């Protein structure tokens, strides 16, 4: 009989999974869940409670079986968060922090006590700034800010919690223009492991503030409020082009240089899709500007890449663009017709509705590239995509540069400031499918691209299979992050398989 794994011990909430320095309750004393429920303003869901089964699930159903916490605390405010932390320390329970449940490794849902921040979803806008709750779904943030004509740089997943996005960096569709989400962070309220609450910014708790911007997910404390700088939200032109597969290599070779050198207001990505019936490619993106300018910018690219099989170029309001990219509008395609008149915010499905639609099993990996892919890499990539055992999966290349790369690497804990491309490799599968070929595809895709990458990986795309994740995520910032960890969480109250 083999010994239980660390993940199993943590999932069961056994004291053996905690570091020896963590506080422990007496062996005969069980957690006083009734007392915790009484002390909270929010709701405490135990396994027998209605709604527990839905509340326990992570976004990635690959880890659904491991996500069986002893309780899910739906915190109503920072005081509830502090109460949960004191409770977990008193009883020797490892807590997990969850703003949206999108952790790629499932680790925000698999601890004995899940501290759920979904109810901390307030949005308060002042001139040039916004105070946002950590559990605010991204599409709610976009909608609330759009009423003021502003936005923050972020992605397209509608239900991701703001804190989860921002604390790991936050690549998104306006990053080349406005930087990462974490680059707009002005201050944060944080509940520390001992239950104290601090406000950090460049002048108060500066080392904690530095660490939160790129290394903060579940590592140093629980962020209960974020203040971010806002930016203009102009009309956008959305575009998408497709090519026949024989043109894939040339299209990617030309696109990567064109997209990196484009004006900051243009963001673009390139997809290589694999399917059992054959691969395909397309490129798309967003320009913060009119269609006429977009056509001028793309003309050189299209002239060099050969005939396209489809082209879409549409200008629409900023929020409509984000709704379409997220699949939350009546038009599921990012470059389809502009939706009907009215306030786009009124057409946003609830976060729970979107999350129910999003939940599926998936595996993912990532690479950063400091140089453009050479011809031999493009040839190998084409051969890989043409394999007969290909599953439905994709490799998405995102052009970096712009405002992302102008921030000095030492200014934040996000160290990936010199790359030209970010690639995400992802395969999804339904509940009744065999995960083995999908897992193999992701592993093989990572191996195929590794010789051309720089060894870094994106910490918001947590990869449970990485053995060198400390270097891949944090590199030269790791010693400083460890010092912040020792100062603010010496007992490792916040712990999971890839915790600093």
Short mmCIF file of C-alpha atoms in Angstrom, two decimals:
data_model
loop_
_atom_site.label_atom_id
_atom_site.label_comp_id
_atom_site.label_asym_id
_atom_site.label_seq_id
_atom_site.Cartn_x
_atom_site.Cartn_y
_atom_site.Cartn_z
CA UNK A 1 0.00 0.00 0.00
CA UNK A 2 1.47 3.33 -1.05
CA UNK A 3 1.52 6.38 1.19
CA UNK A 4 -1.04 9.08 0.44
CA UNK A 5 0.19 11.96 -1.67
CA UNK A 6 0.64 15.48 -0.36
CA UNK A 7 -2.37 16.57 -2.44
CA UNK A 8 -4.49 13.81 -0.83
CA UNK A 9 -3.42 14.85 2.66
CA UNK A 10 -4.22 18.47 1.94
CA UNK A 11 -7.59 17.59 0.45
CA UNK A 12 -8.48 15.53 3.52
CA UNK A 13 -7.37 18.37 5.78
CA UNK A 14 -4.99 16.19 7.77
CA UNK A 15 -2.51 17.95 10.03
CA UNK A 16 0.36 15.94 8.53
CA UNK A 17 0.08 18.08 5.40
CA UNK A 18 0.93 21.27 7.32
CA UNK A 19 4.45 22.46 8.08
CA UNK A 20 5.56 21.66 11.61
CA UNK A 21 5.56 25.35 12.55
CA UNK A 22 1.85 25.84 11.78
CA UNK A 23 -0.49 26.11 14.78
CA UNK A 24 -2.37 22.92 15.61
CA UNK A 25 -5.39 22.08 17.68
CA UNK A 26 -5.34 19.25 20.17
CA UNK A 27 -5.80 15.87 18.51
CA UNK A 28 -9.15 15.28 20.22
CA UNK A 29 -10.65 18.67 19.36
CA UNK A 30 -12.47 18.91 16.03
CA UNK A 31 -13.15 22.19 14.25
CA UNK A 32 -16.08 24.13 15.65
CA UNK A 33 -17.86 24.68 12.35
CA UNK A 34 -21.05 25.81 14.06
CA UNK A 35 -19.12 28.48 15.90
CA UNK A 36 -17.56 29.69 12.65
CA UNK A 37 -20.94 29.80 10.92
CA UNK A 38 -22.32 31.91 13.75
CA UNK A 39 -19.37 34.31 13.66
CA UNK A 40 -19.64 35.02 9.92
CA UNK A 41 -21.86 37.58 8.28
CA UNK A 42 -21.66 35.48 5.14
CA UNK A 43 -22.70 31.87 4.57
CA UNK A 44 -20.79 28.73 5.57
CA UNK A 45 -21.58 25.74 3.35
CA UNK A 46 -20.88 22.27 4.71
CA UNK A 47 -21.07 19.08 2.58
CA UNK A 48 -24.71 18.35 3.53
CA UNK A 49 -25.90 21.91 2.82
CA UNK A 50 -27.93 22.84 -0.26
CA UNK A 51 -25.66 24.53 -2.75
CA UNK A 52 -22.48 22.90 -1.49
CA UNK A 53 -21.97 20.76 -4.59
CA UNK A 54 -22.08 23.79 -6.86
CA UNK A 55 -19.98 25.91 -4.50
CA UNK A 56 -17.16 23.37 -4.18
CA UNK A 57 -16.44 23.01 -7.91
CA UNK A 58 -13.46 24.71 -9.56
CA UNK A 59 -13.60 26.11 -13.07
CA UNK A 60 -11.37 23.23 -14.24
CA UNK A 61 -13.39 20.04 -13.83
CA UNK A 62 -10.20 18.04 -14.24
CA UNK A 63 -9.79 18.57 -10.48
CA UNK A 64 -13.43 18.25 -9.45
CA UNK A 65 -12.89 15.05 -7.46
CA UNK A 66 -10.20 16.69 -5.31
CA UNK A 67 -12.39 19.72 -4.60
CA UNK A 68 -14.30 18.42 -1.57
CA UNK A 69 -13.59 20.93 1.20
CA UNK A 70 -14.96 20.49 4.68
CA UNK A 71 -16.53 23.92 4.29
CA UNK A 72 -16.86 26.78 1.83
CA UNK A 73 -17.02 30.17 3.56
CA UNK A 74 -18.76 32.73 1.39
CA UNK A 75 -17.29 35.79 3.06
CA UNK A 76 -19.33 38.98 3.18
CA UNK A 77 -16.47 41.33 4.07
CA UNK A 78 -12.88 41.58 5.25
CA UNK A 79 -13.95 40.81 8.83
CA UNK A 80 -15.28 37.43 7.65
CA UNK A 81 -11.96 36.75 5.93
CA UNK A 82 -10.06 37.54 9.13
CA UNK A 83 -12.39 35.30 11.15
CA UNK A 84 -11.81 32.41 8.74
CA UNK A 85 -8.05 32.82 8.99
CA UNK A 86 -8.12 32.84 12.77
CA UNK A 87 -10.32 29.73 12.68
CA UNK A 88 -8.01 27.89 10.29
CA UNK A 89 -4.96 28.64 12.42
CA UNK A 90 -6.75 27.68 15.64
CA UNK A 91 -7.73 24.29 14.22
CA UNK A 92 -4.66 23.60 12.06
CA UNK A 93 -6.59 23.70 8.79
CA UNK A 94 -5.05 24.86 5.54
CA UNK A 95 -7.22 27.51 3.87
CA UNK A 96 -7.54 28.10 0.16
CA UNK A 97 -8.35 31.54 -1.22
CA UNK A 98 -10.77 31.74 -4.14
CA UNK A 99 -11.90 34.85 -5.98
CA UNK A 100 -13.34 33.17 -9.09
CA UNK A 101 -12.25 29.54 -8.92
CA UNK A 102 -10.19 29.68 -12.11
CA UNK A 103 -6.87 28.37 -10.77
CA UNK A 104 -5.53 26.12 -13.54
CA UNK A 105 -4.30 23.62 -10.96
CA UNK A 106 -7.56 23.54 -8.99
CA UNK A 107 -5.75 24.65 -5.83
CA UNK A 108 -8.18 27.44 -4.95
CA UNK A 109 -10.88 24.82 -4.30
CA UNK A 110 -9.18 21.75 -2.80
CA UNK A 111 -8.33 22.80 0.79
CA UNK A 112 -10.26 21.85 3.95
CA UNK A 113 -11.54 25.43 4.24
CA UNK A 114 -12.22 27.41 1.06
CA UNK A 115 -12.38 31.16 1.70
CA UNK A 116 -14.61 32.32 -1.15
CA UNK A 117 -14.48 36.01 -2.06
CA UNK A 118 -17.20 36.06 -4.72
CA UNK A 119 -19.45 38.26 -2.58
CA UNK A 120 -16.73 40.92 -2.33
CA UNK A 121 -17.72 42.32 -5.70
CA UNK A 122 -18.13 46.05 -5.20
CA UNK A 123 -17.11 48.63 -7.81
CA UNK A 124 -16.58 52.28 -6.85
CA UNK A 125 -15.32 54.66 -9.52
CA UNK A 126 -13.66 58.00 -8.83
CA UNK A 127 -11.78 60.27 -11.18
CA UNK A 128 -8.96 58.24 -12.68
CA UNK A 129 -9.31 55.36 -10.21
CA UNK A 130 -11.58 52.48 -9.23
CA UNK A 131 -11.86 50.59 -5.94
CA UNK A 132 -12.77 47.00 -6.76
CA UNK A 133 -13.66 43.93 -4.75
CA UNK A 134 -11.41 40.88 -5.29
CA UNK A 135 -14.28 38.61 -6.30
CA UNK A 136 -15.75 40.98 -8.86
CA UNK A 137 -16.13 39.06 -12.14
CA UNK A 138 -14.20 40.68 -14.95
CA UNK A 139 -17.23 41.34 -17.11
CA UNK A 140 -18.94 43.10 -14.18
CA UNK A 141 -15.84 45.29 -13.86
CA UNK A 142 -15.92 46.15 -17.56
CA UNK A 143 -19.64 46.97 -17.45
CA UNK A 144 -19.41 49.18 -14.36
CA UNK A 145 -16.40 51.09 -15.65
CA UNK A 146 -17.86 51.48 -19.15
CA UNK A 147 -20.64 53.62 -17.73
CA UNK A 148 -17.90 56.11 -16.85
CA UNK A 149 -16.11 55.74 -20.19
CA UNK A 150 -13.10 54.00 -18.66
CA UNK A 151 -11.59 50.53 -18.27
CA UNK A 152 -8.66 48.63 -16.81
CA UNK A 153 -6.26 46.42 -18.78
CA UNK A 154 -7.48 42.84 -18.43
CA UNK A 155 -8.45 39.73 -20.34
CA UNK A 156 -11.59 38.25 -21.87
CA UNK A 157 -12.72 35.50 -19.48
CA UNK A 158 -16.01 36.94 -18.14
CA UNK A 159 -16.10 35.19 -14.77
CA UNK A 160 -12.49 35.33 -13.63
CA UNK A 161 -12.23 37.09 -10.28
CA UNK A 162 -10.35 40.36 -10.45
CA UNK A 163 -7.84 39.49 -7.70
CA UNK A 164 -6.84 36.21 -9.31
CA UNK A 165 -6.15 38.00 -12.56
CA UNK A 166 -4.34 41.04 -11.17
CA UNK A 167 -2.12 39.38 -8.57
CA UNK A 168 -0.52 37.03 -11.12
CA UNK A 169 0.15 39.76 -13.67
CA UNK A 170 -2.90 40.04 -15.88
CA UNK A 171 -2.22 39.79 -19.60
CA UNK A 172 -5.13 40.99 -21.68
CA UNK A 173 -6.50 42.63 -24.78
CA UNK A 174 -5.28 46.14 -23.94
CA UNK A 175 -1.97 45.19 -22.35
CA UNK A 176 0.16 46.65 -25.12
CA UNK A 177 -1.61 49.98 -24.67
CA UNK A 178 -2.10 50.08 -20.90
CA UNK A 179 0.22 47.41 -19.44
CA UNK A 180 -0.70 44.42 -17.31
CA UNK A 181 -3.54 44.52 -14.81
CA UNK A 182 -0.98 44.58 -11.98
CA UNK A 183 0.74 47.60 -13.57
CA UNK A 184 -2.40 49.65 -12.86
CA UNK A 185 -2.62 48.54 -9.22
CA UNK A 186 -2.27 51.56 -6.93
CA UNK A 187 -2.94 49.94 -3.55
CA UNK A 188 -4.49 46.90 -1.92
CA UNK A 189 -6.14 45.98 1.36
CA UNK A 190 -4.77 42.67 2.62
CA UNK A 191 -5.80 40.41 5.50
CA UNK A 192 -2.63 38.74 6.77
CA UNK A 193 -2.27 35.23 8.12
CA UNK A 194 -2.61 36.40 11.74
CA UNK A 195 -5.90 38.18 11.00
CA UNK A 196 -4.51 41.71 10.84
CA UNK A 197 -5.57 43.95 7.97
CA UNK A 198 -3.06 46.26 6.26
CA UNK A 199 -3.24 48.68 3.38
CA UNK A 200 -0.23 48.48 1.10
CA UNK A 201 1.02 50.80 -1.62
CA UNK A 202 4.45 52.12 -2.67
CA UNK A 203 4.81 53.95 0.66
CA UNK A 204 3.12 51.52 3.07
CA UNK A 205 4.24 47.87 3.26
CA UNK A 206 6.20 48.44 0.02
CA UNK A 207 7.72 44.94 -0.13
CA UNK A 208 4.29 43.34 0.16
CA UNK A 209 2.96 45.69 -2.51
CA UNK A 210 5.86 44.74 -4.81
CA UNK A 211 5.23 41.03 -4.28
CA UNK A 212 1.48 41.26 -4.89
CA UNK A 213 2.07 42.56 -8.41
CA UNK A 214 2.93 39.28 -10.10
CA UNK A 215 3.51 36.91 -7.19
CA UNK A 216 0.48 37.48 -5.01
CA UNK A 217 -1.90 34.66 -5.83
CA UNK A 218 -2.50 32.79 -2.57
CA UNK A 219 1.00 33.44 -1.22
CA UNK A 220 1.17 36.30 1.29
CA UNK A 221 -2.32 37.20 2.46
CA UNK A 222 -5.88 37.61 1.25
CA UNK A 223 -6.55 40.74 -0.78
CA UNK A 224 -9.99 42.14 0.08
CA UNK A 225 -9.90 45.33 -2.00
CA UNK A 226 -7.87 46.66 -4.93
CA UNK A 227 -7.49 50.23 -6.10
CA UNK A 228 -6.54 50.50 -9.78
CA UNK A 229 -5.79 53.31 -12.18
CA UNK A 230 -8.41 53.54 -14.94
CA UNK A 231 -7.83 54.22 -18.63
CA UNK A 232 -9.93 55.46 -21.57
CA UNK A 233 -12.35 52.96 -23.13
CA UNK A 234 -12.71 54.09 -26.76
CA UNK A 235 -14.54 52.37 -29.58
CA UNK A 236 -12.60 49.35 -30.84
CA UNK A 237 -12.08 47.72 -34.20
CA UNK A 238 -12.08 43.94 -33.97
CA UNK A 239 -10.47 41.89 -36.72
CA UNK A 240 -9.97 38.25 -37.66
CA UNK A 241 -8.25 36.67 -40.66
CA UNK A 242 -7.94 33.01 -41.65
CA UNK A 243 -5.61 31.27 -44.11
CA UNK A 244 -5.52 27.90 -45.81
CA UNK A 245 -3.33 25.43 -43.93
CA UNK A 246 -0.55 25.37 -46.60
CA UNK A 247 -0.05 29.09 -45.83
CA UNK A 248 0.14 28.54 -42.04
CA UNK A 249 3.92 28.76 -41.72
CA UNK A 250 4.23 31.93 -43.75
CA UNK A 251 1.24 33.51 -42.00
CA UNK A 252 2.69 32.90 -38.52
CA UNK A 253 6.18 33.98 -39.58
CA UNK A 254 4.91 37.31 -40.92
CA UNK A 255 2.30 37.86 -38.20
CA UNK A 256 4.71 37.58 -35.24
CA UNK A 257 6.95 40.39 -36.47
CA UNK A 258 4.06 42.55 -37.64
CA UNK A 259 2.09 42.24 -34.38
CA UNK A 260 5.09 42.96 -32.13
CA UNK A 261 6.04 46.07 -34.13
CA UNK A 262 2.48 47.41 -34.39
CA UNK A 263 1.38 50.54 -32.51
CA UNK A 264 0.65 49.97 -28.82
CA UNK A 265 -3.07 50.46 -29.43
CA UNK A 266 -3.15 47.22 -31.44
CA UNK A 267 -3.23 43.85 -29.65
CA UNK A 268 -3.20 40.60 -31.59
CA UNK A 269 -2.97 36.83 -31.23
CA UNK A 270 -2.48 33.93 -33.62
CA UNK A 271 -4.15 30.53 -33.21
CA UNK A 272 -3.02 27.14 -34.42
CA UNK A 273 -6.01 24.81 -34.07
CA UNK A 274 -5.62 21.03 -34.16
CA UNK A 275 -8.51 18.65 -34.77
CA UNK A 276 -8.81 15.03 -35.83
CA UNK A 277 -9.98 16.20 -39.28
CA UNK A 278 -7.03 18.54 -39.75
CA UNK A 279 -5.43 21.76 -38.47
CA UNK A 280 -6.23 25.39 -39.22
CA UNK A 281 -4.91 28.86 -38.38
CA UNK A 282 -6.26 32.35 -37.85
CA UNK A 283 -5.13 35.69 -36.46
CA UNK A 284 -7.23 38.31 -34.75
CA UNK A 285 -7.14 41.17 -32.33
CA UNK A 286 -8.34 44.58 -31.28
CA UNK A 287 -7.32 48.10 -32.25
CA UNK A 288 -8.25 50.97 -29.97
CA UNK A 289 -9.20 53.02 -33.00
CA UNK A 290 -11.25 53.11 -36.24
CA UNK A 291 -11.56 50.51 -38.99
CA UNK A 292 -9.81 52.75 -41.52
CA UNK A 293 -6.66 52.78 -39.41
CA UNK A 294 -6.88 49.02 -38.82
CA UNK A 295 -7.04 48.36 -42.57
CA UNK A 296 -3.99 50.53 -43.13
CA UNK A 297 -2.08 48.67 -40.42
CA UNK A 298 -3.00 45.19 -41.66
CA UNK A 299 -2.42 45.89 -45.36
CA UNK A 300 1.33 45.04 -45.24
CA UNK A 301 0.60 41.82 -43.31
CA UNK A 302 -2.03 40.66 -45.77
CA UNK A 303 0.16 41.52 -48.73
CA UNK A 304 2.91 39.23 -47.41
CA UNK A 305 0.80 36.27 -46.23
CA UNK A 306 -1.12 35.32 -49.33
CA UNK A 307 -4.85 34.99 -49.87
CA UNK A 308 -7.03 34.80 -46.77
CA UNK A 309 -9.98 32.44 -46.61
CA UNK A 310 -12.02 34.79 -44.41
CA UNK A 311 -11.79 38.36 -43.16
CA UNK A 312 -13.83 40.20 -40.52
CA UNK A 313 -13.35 43.82 -39.49
CA UNK A 314 -15.96 45.51 -37.27
CA UNK A 315 -15.91 48.67 -35.14
CA UNK A 316 -18.02 48.65 -32.02
CA UNK A 317 -18.17 50.25 -28.53
CA UNK A 318 -15.59 49.08 -26.02
CA UNK A 319 -17.98 47.14 -23.81
CA UNK A 320 -19.64 45.47 -26.78
CA UNK A 321 -16.16 44.36 -27.86
CA UNK A 322 -15.41 42.82 -24.48
CA UNK A 323 -18.83 41.14 -24.37
CA UNK A 324 -18.31 39.57 -27.77
CA UNK A 325 -14.76 38.42 -26.98
CA UNK A 326 -16.02 36.81 -23.78
CA UNK A 327 -18.94 35.09 -25.47
CA UNK A 328 -21.39 37.05 -23.33
CA UNK A 329 -23.25 38.87 -26.11
CA UNK A 330 -25.99 37.70 -28.42
CA UNK A 331 -23.29 37.38 -31.07
CA UNK A 332 -20.73 34.72 -30.02
CA UNK A 333 -18.12 35.73 -32.60
CA UNK A 334 -15.70 38.51 -31.70
CA UNK A 335 -16.12 40.25 -35.04
CA UNK A 336 -19.80 39.82 -35.76
CA UNK A 337 -22.47 42.52 -36.08
CA UNK A 338 -22.86 45.10 -33.34
CA UNK A 339 -25.62 44.03 -30.89
CA UNK A 340 -28.95 45.80 -30.70
CA UNK A 341 -29.32 49.26 -29.19
CA UNK A 342 -29.50 49.63 -25.42
CA UNK A 343 -27.09 49.42 -22.52
CA UNK A 344 -24.75 46.46 -23.21
CA UNK A 345 -24.39 45.97 -19.46
CA UNK A 346 -28.03 44.92 -19.33
CA UNK A 347 -27.24 41.96 -21.61
CA UNK A 348 -24.52 40.43 -19.44
CA UNK A 349 -25.41 36.97 -18.07
CA UNK A 350 -24.73 36.52 -14.38
CA UNK A 351 -21.31 35.27 -13.37
CA UNK A 352 -22.87 32.02 -12.19
CA UNK A 353 -24.59 31.47 -15.55
CA UNK A 354 -21.35 32.09 -17.41
CA UNK A 355 -19.36 29.88 -15.06
CA UNK A 356 -21.82 27.01 -15.48
CA UNK A 357 -21.27 27.29 -19.24
CA UNK A 358 -17.49 27.58 -18.88
CA UNK A 359 -16.85 24.63 -16.60
CA UNK A 360 -15.02 21.83 -18.35
CA UNK A 361 -11.89 19.77 -17.90
CA UNK A 362 -8.71 21.10 -19.46
CA UNK A 363 -4.94 20.93 -19.39
CA UNK A 364 -2.67 23.82 -20.27
CA UNK A 365 0.95 24.92 -20.46
CA UNK A 366 2.73 28.11 -21.49
CA UNK A 367 5.99 29.44 -22.91
CA UNK A 368 7.54 32.88 -23.23
CA UNK A 369 9.78 33.62 -26.22
CA UNK A 370 12.53 36.23 -26.27
CA UNK A 371 13.04 35.82 -30.03
CA UNK A 372 10.69 35.25 -32.94
CA UNK A 373 10.11 31.66 -33.99
CA UNK A 374 12.67 30.65 -36.64
CA UNK A 375 11.77 28.77 -39.80
CA UNK A 376 12.73 25.40 -38.31
CA UNK A 377 10.35 25.98 -35.39
CA UNK A 378 7.53 26.83 -37.79
CA UNK A 379 8.23 23.64 -39.76
CA UNK A 380 8.20 21.52 -36.60
CA UNK A 381 5.02 23.23 -35.42
CA UNK A 382 3.28 22.39 -38.69
CA UNK A 383 4.37 18.76 -38.44
CA UNK A 384 3.12 18.59 -34.88
CA UNK A 385 -0.28 20.02 -35.81
CA UNK A 386 -0.61 17.51 -38.67
CA UNK A 387 -0.14 14.46 -36.43
CA UNK A 388 -2.80 11.83 -36.93
CA UNK A 389 -3.42 11.55 -33.20
CA UNK A 390 -4.26 15.25 -32.87
CA UNK A 391 -7.14 16.11 -30.55
CA UNK A 392 -9.24 19.27 -30.49
CA UNK A 393 -6.77 21.71 -28.95
CA UNK A 394 -4.98 24.96 -29.70
CA UNK A 395 -1.76 26.91 -29.43
CA UNK A 396 -2.42 30.61 -28.99
CA UNK A 397 0.46 33.02 -29.58
CA UNK A 398 0.03 36.52 -28.12
CA UNK A 399 2.20 39.41 -29.29
CA UNK A 400 3.83 41.23 -26.39
CA UNK A 401 5.81 44.46 -26.37
CA UNK A 402 4.32 47.89 -25.94
CA UNK A 403 3.52 49.03 -22.40
CA UNK A 404 4.13 45.54 -20.97
CA UNK A 405 7.80 45.57 -21.90
CA UNK A 406 8.47 49.17 -20.90
CA UNK A 407 8.08 48.43 -17.18
CA UNK A 408 11.49 47.53 -15.68
CA UNK A 409 11.53 43.88 -14.59
CA UNK A 410 12.59 44.78 -11.04
CA UNK A 411 9.66 47.15 -10.47
CA UNK A 412 7.16 44.34 -9.87
CA UNK A 413 7.26 40.63 -9.09
CA UNK A 414 6.23 39.95 -12.69
CA UNK A 415 9.59 39.24 -14.29
CA UNK A 416 8.50 38.50 -17.92
CA UNK A 417 9.23 41.93 -19.40
CA UNK A 418 11.56 41.20 -22.29
CA UNK A 419 9.65 38.61 -24.31
CA UNK A 420 8.17 39.09 -27.76
CA UNK A 421 5.59 36.28 -27.59
CA UNK A 422 3.55 34.35 -25.04
CA UNK A 423 2.11 30.98 -26.03
CA UNK A 424 -0.67 29.11 -24.29
CA UNK A 425 -1.16 25.45 -25.17
CA UNK A 426 -4.55 24.14 -24.12
CA UNK A 427 -6.72 21.06 -24.62
CA UNK A 428 -10.24 20.66 -23.24
CA UNK A 429 -12.45 17.61 -22.99
CA UNK A 430 -16.01 16.71 -21.97
CA UNK A 431 -16.73 14.68 -18.87
CA UNK A 432 -17.10 11.40 -20.77
CA UNK A 433 -13.86 11.73 -22.76
CA UNK A 434 -10.53 10.06 -22.05
CA UNK A 435 -8.13 12.71 -20.72
CA UNK A 436 -4.99 10.74 -21.60
CA UNK A 437 -4.62 11.84 -25.25
CA UNK A 438 -5.32 15.46 -24.29
CA UNK A 439 -2.72 15.43 -21.53
CA UNK A 440 -0.25 13.83 -23.92
CA UNK A 441 -0.97 16.48 -26.57
CA UNK A 442 -0.24 19.35 -24.16
CA UNK A 443 2.97 17.69 -22.96
CA UNK A 444 4.12 17.04 -26.53
CA UNK A 445 3.28 20.59 -27.63
CA UNK A 446 5.31 21.99 -24.72
CA UNK A 447 8.25 19.77 -25.65
CA UNK A 448 8.05 20.76 -29.32
CA UNK A 449 8.25 24.49 -28.55
CA UNK A 450 10.66 24.33 -25.60
CA UNK A 451 13.91 24.62 -27.63
CA UNK A 452 12.79 28.04 -28.90
CA UNK A 453 11.38 29.39 -25.62
CA UNK A 454 13.24 31.11 -22.77
CA UNK A 455 12.31 28.66 -19.99
CA UNK A 456 9.73 30.98 -18.42
CA UNK A 457 6.04 30.22 -17.87
CA UNK A 458 3.09 32.44 -16.98
CA UNK A 459 2.14 32.12 -13.31
CA UNK A 460 -1.54 32.77 -14.05
CA UNK A 461 -1.49 29.65 -16.23
CA UNK A 462 -0.57 27.35 -13.34
CA UNK A 463 0.88 24.12 -14.67
CA UNK A 464 0.82 21.27 -12.12
CA UNK A 465 3.29 19.24 -14.20
CA UNK A 466 6.11 21.80 -14.07
CA UNK A 467 9.02 20.66 -11.94
CA UNK A 468 10.98 23.92 -12.29
CA UNK A 469 7.99 26.20 -11.68
CA UNK A 470 9.85 28.43 -9.18
CA UNK A 471 12.35 29.50 -11.83
CA UNK A 472 9.82 29.42 -14.67
CA UNK A 473 7.39 31.75 -12.87
CA UNK A 474 9.67 33.95 -10.77
CA UNK A 475 13.31 33.47 -11.76
CA UNK A 476 15.60 36.08 -10.24
CA UNK A 477 12.71 37.43 -8.13
CA UNK A 478 12.40 34.20 -6.14
CA UNK A 479 14.77 35.14 -3.25
CA UNK A 480 12.97 38.45 -2.72
CA UNK A 481 9.57 36.75 -2.83
CA UNK A 482 10.74 34.19 -0.28
CA UNK A 483 11.82 37.02 2.00
CA UNK A 484 8.36 38.59 1.73
CA UNK A 485 6.82 35.19 2.47
CA UNK A 486 8.97 34.79 5.59
CA UNK A 487 8.03 38.26 6.80
CA UNK A 488 4.28 38.09 6.25
CA UNK A 489 3.48 34.37 6.45
CA UNK A 490 6.28 32.70 8.47
CA UNK A 491 4.09 29.71 9.42
CA UNK A 492 3.04 29.11 5.80
CA UNK A 493 -0.65 29.43 6.53
CA UNK A 494 -1.02 30.01 2.79
CA UNK A 495 0.34 26.84 1.26
CA UNK A 496 -0.31 24.81 -1.86
CA UNK A 497 1.86 22.75 -4.23
CA UNK A 498 3.21 25.82 -6.05
CA UNK A 499 3.25 28.31 -3.16
CA UNK A 500 6.32 30.55 -2.89
#
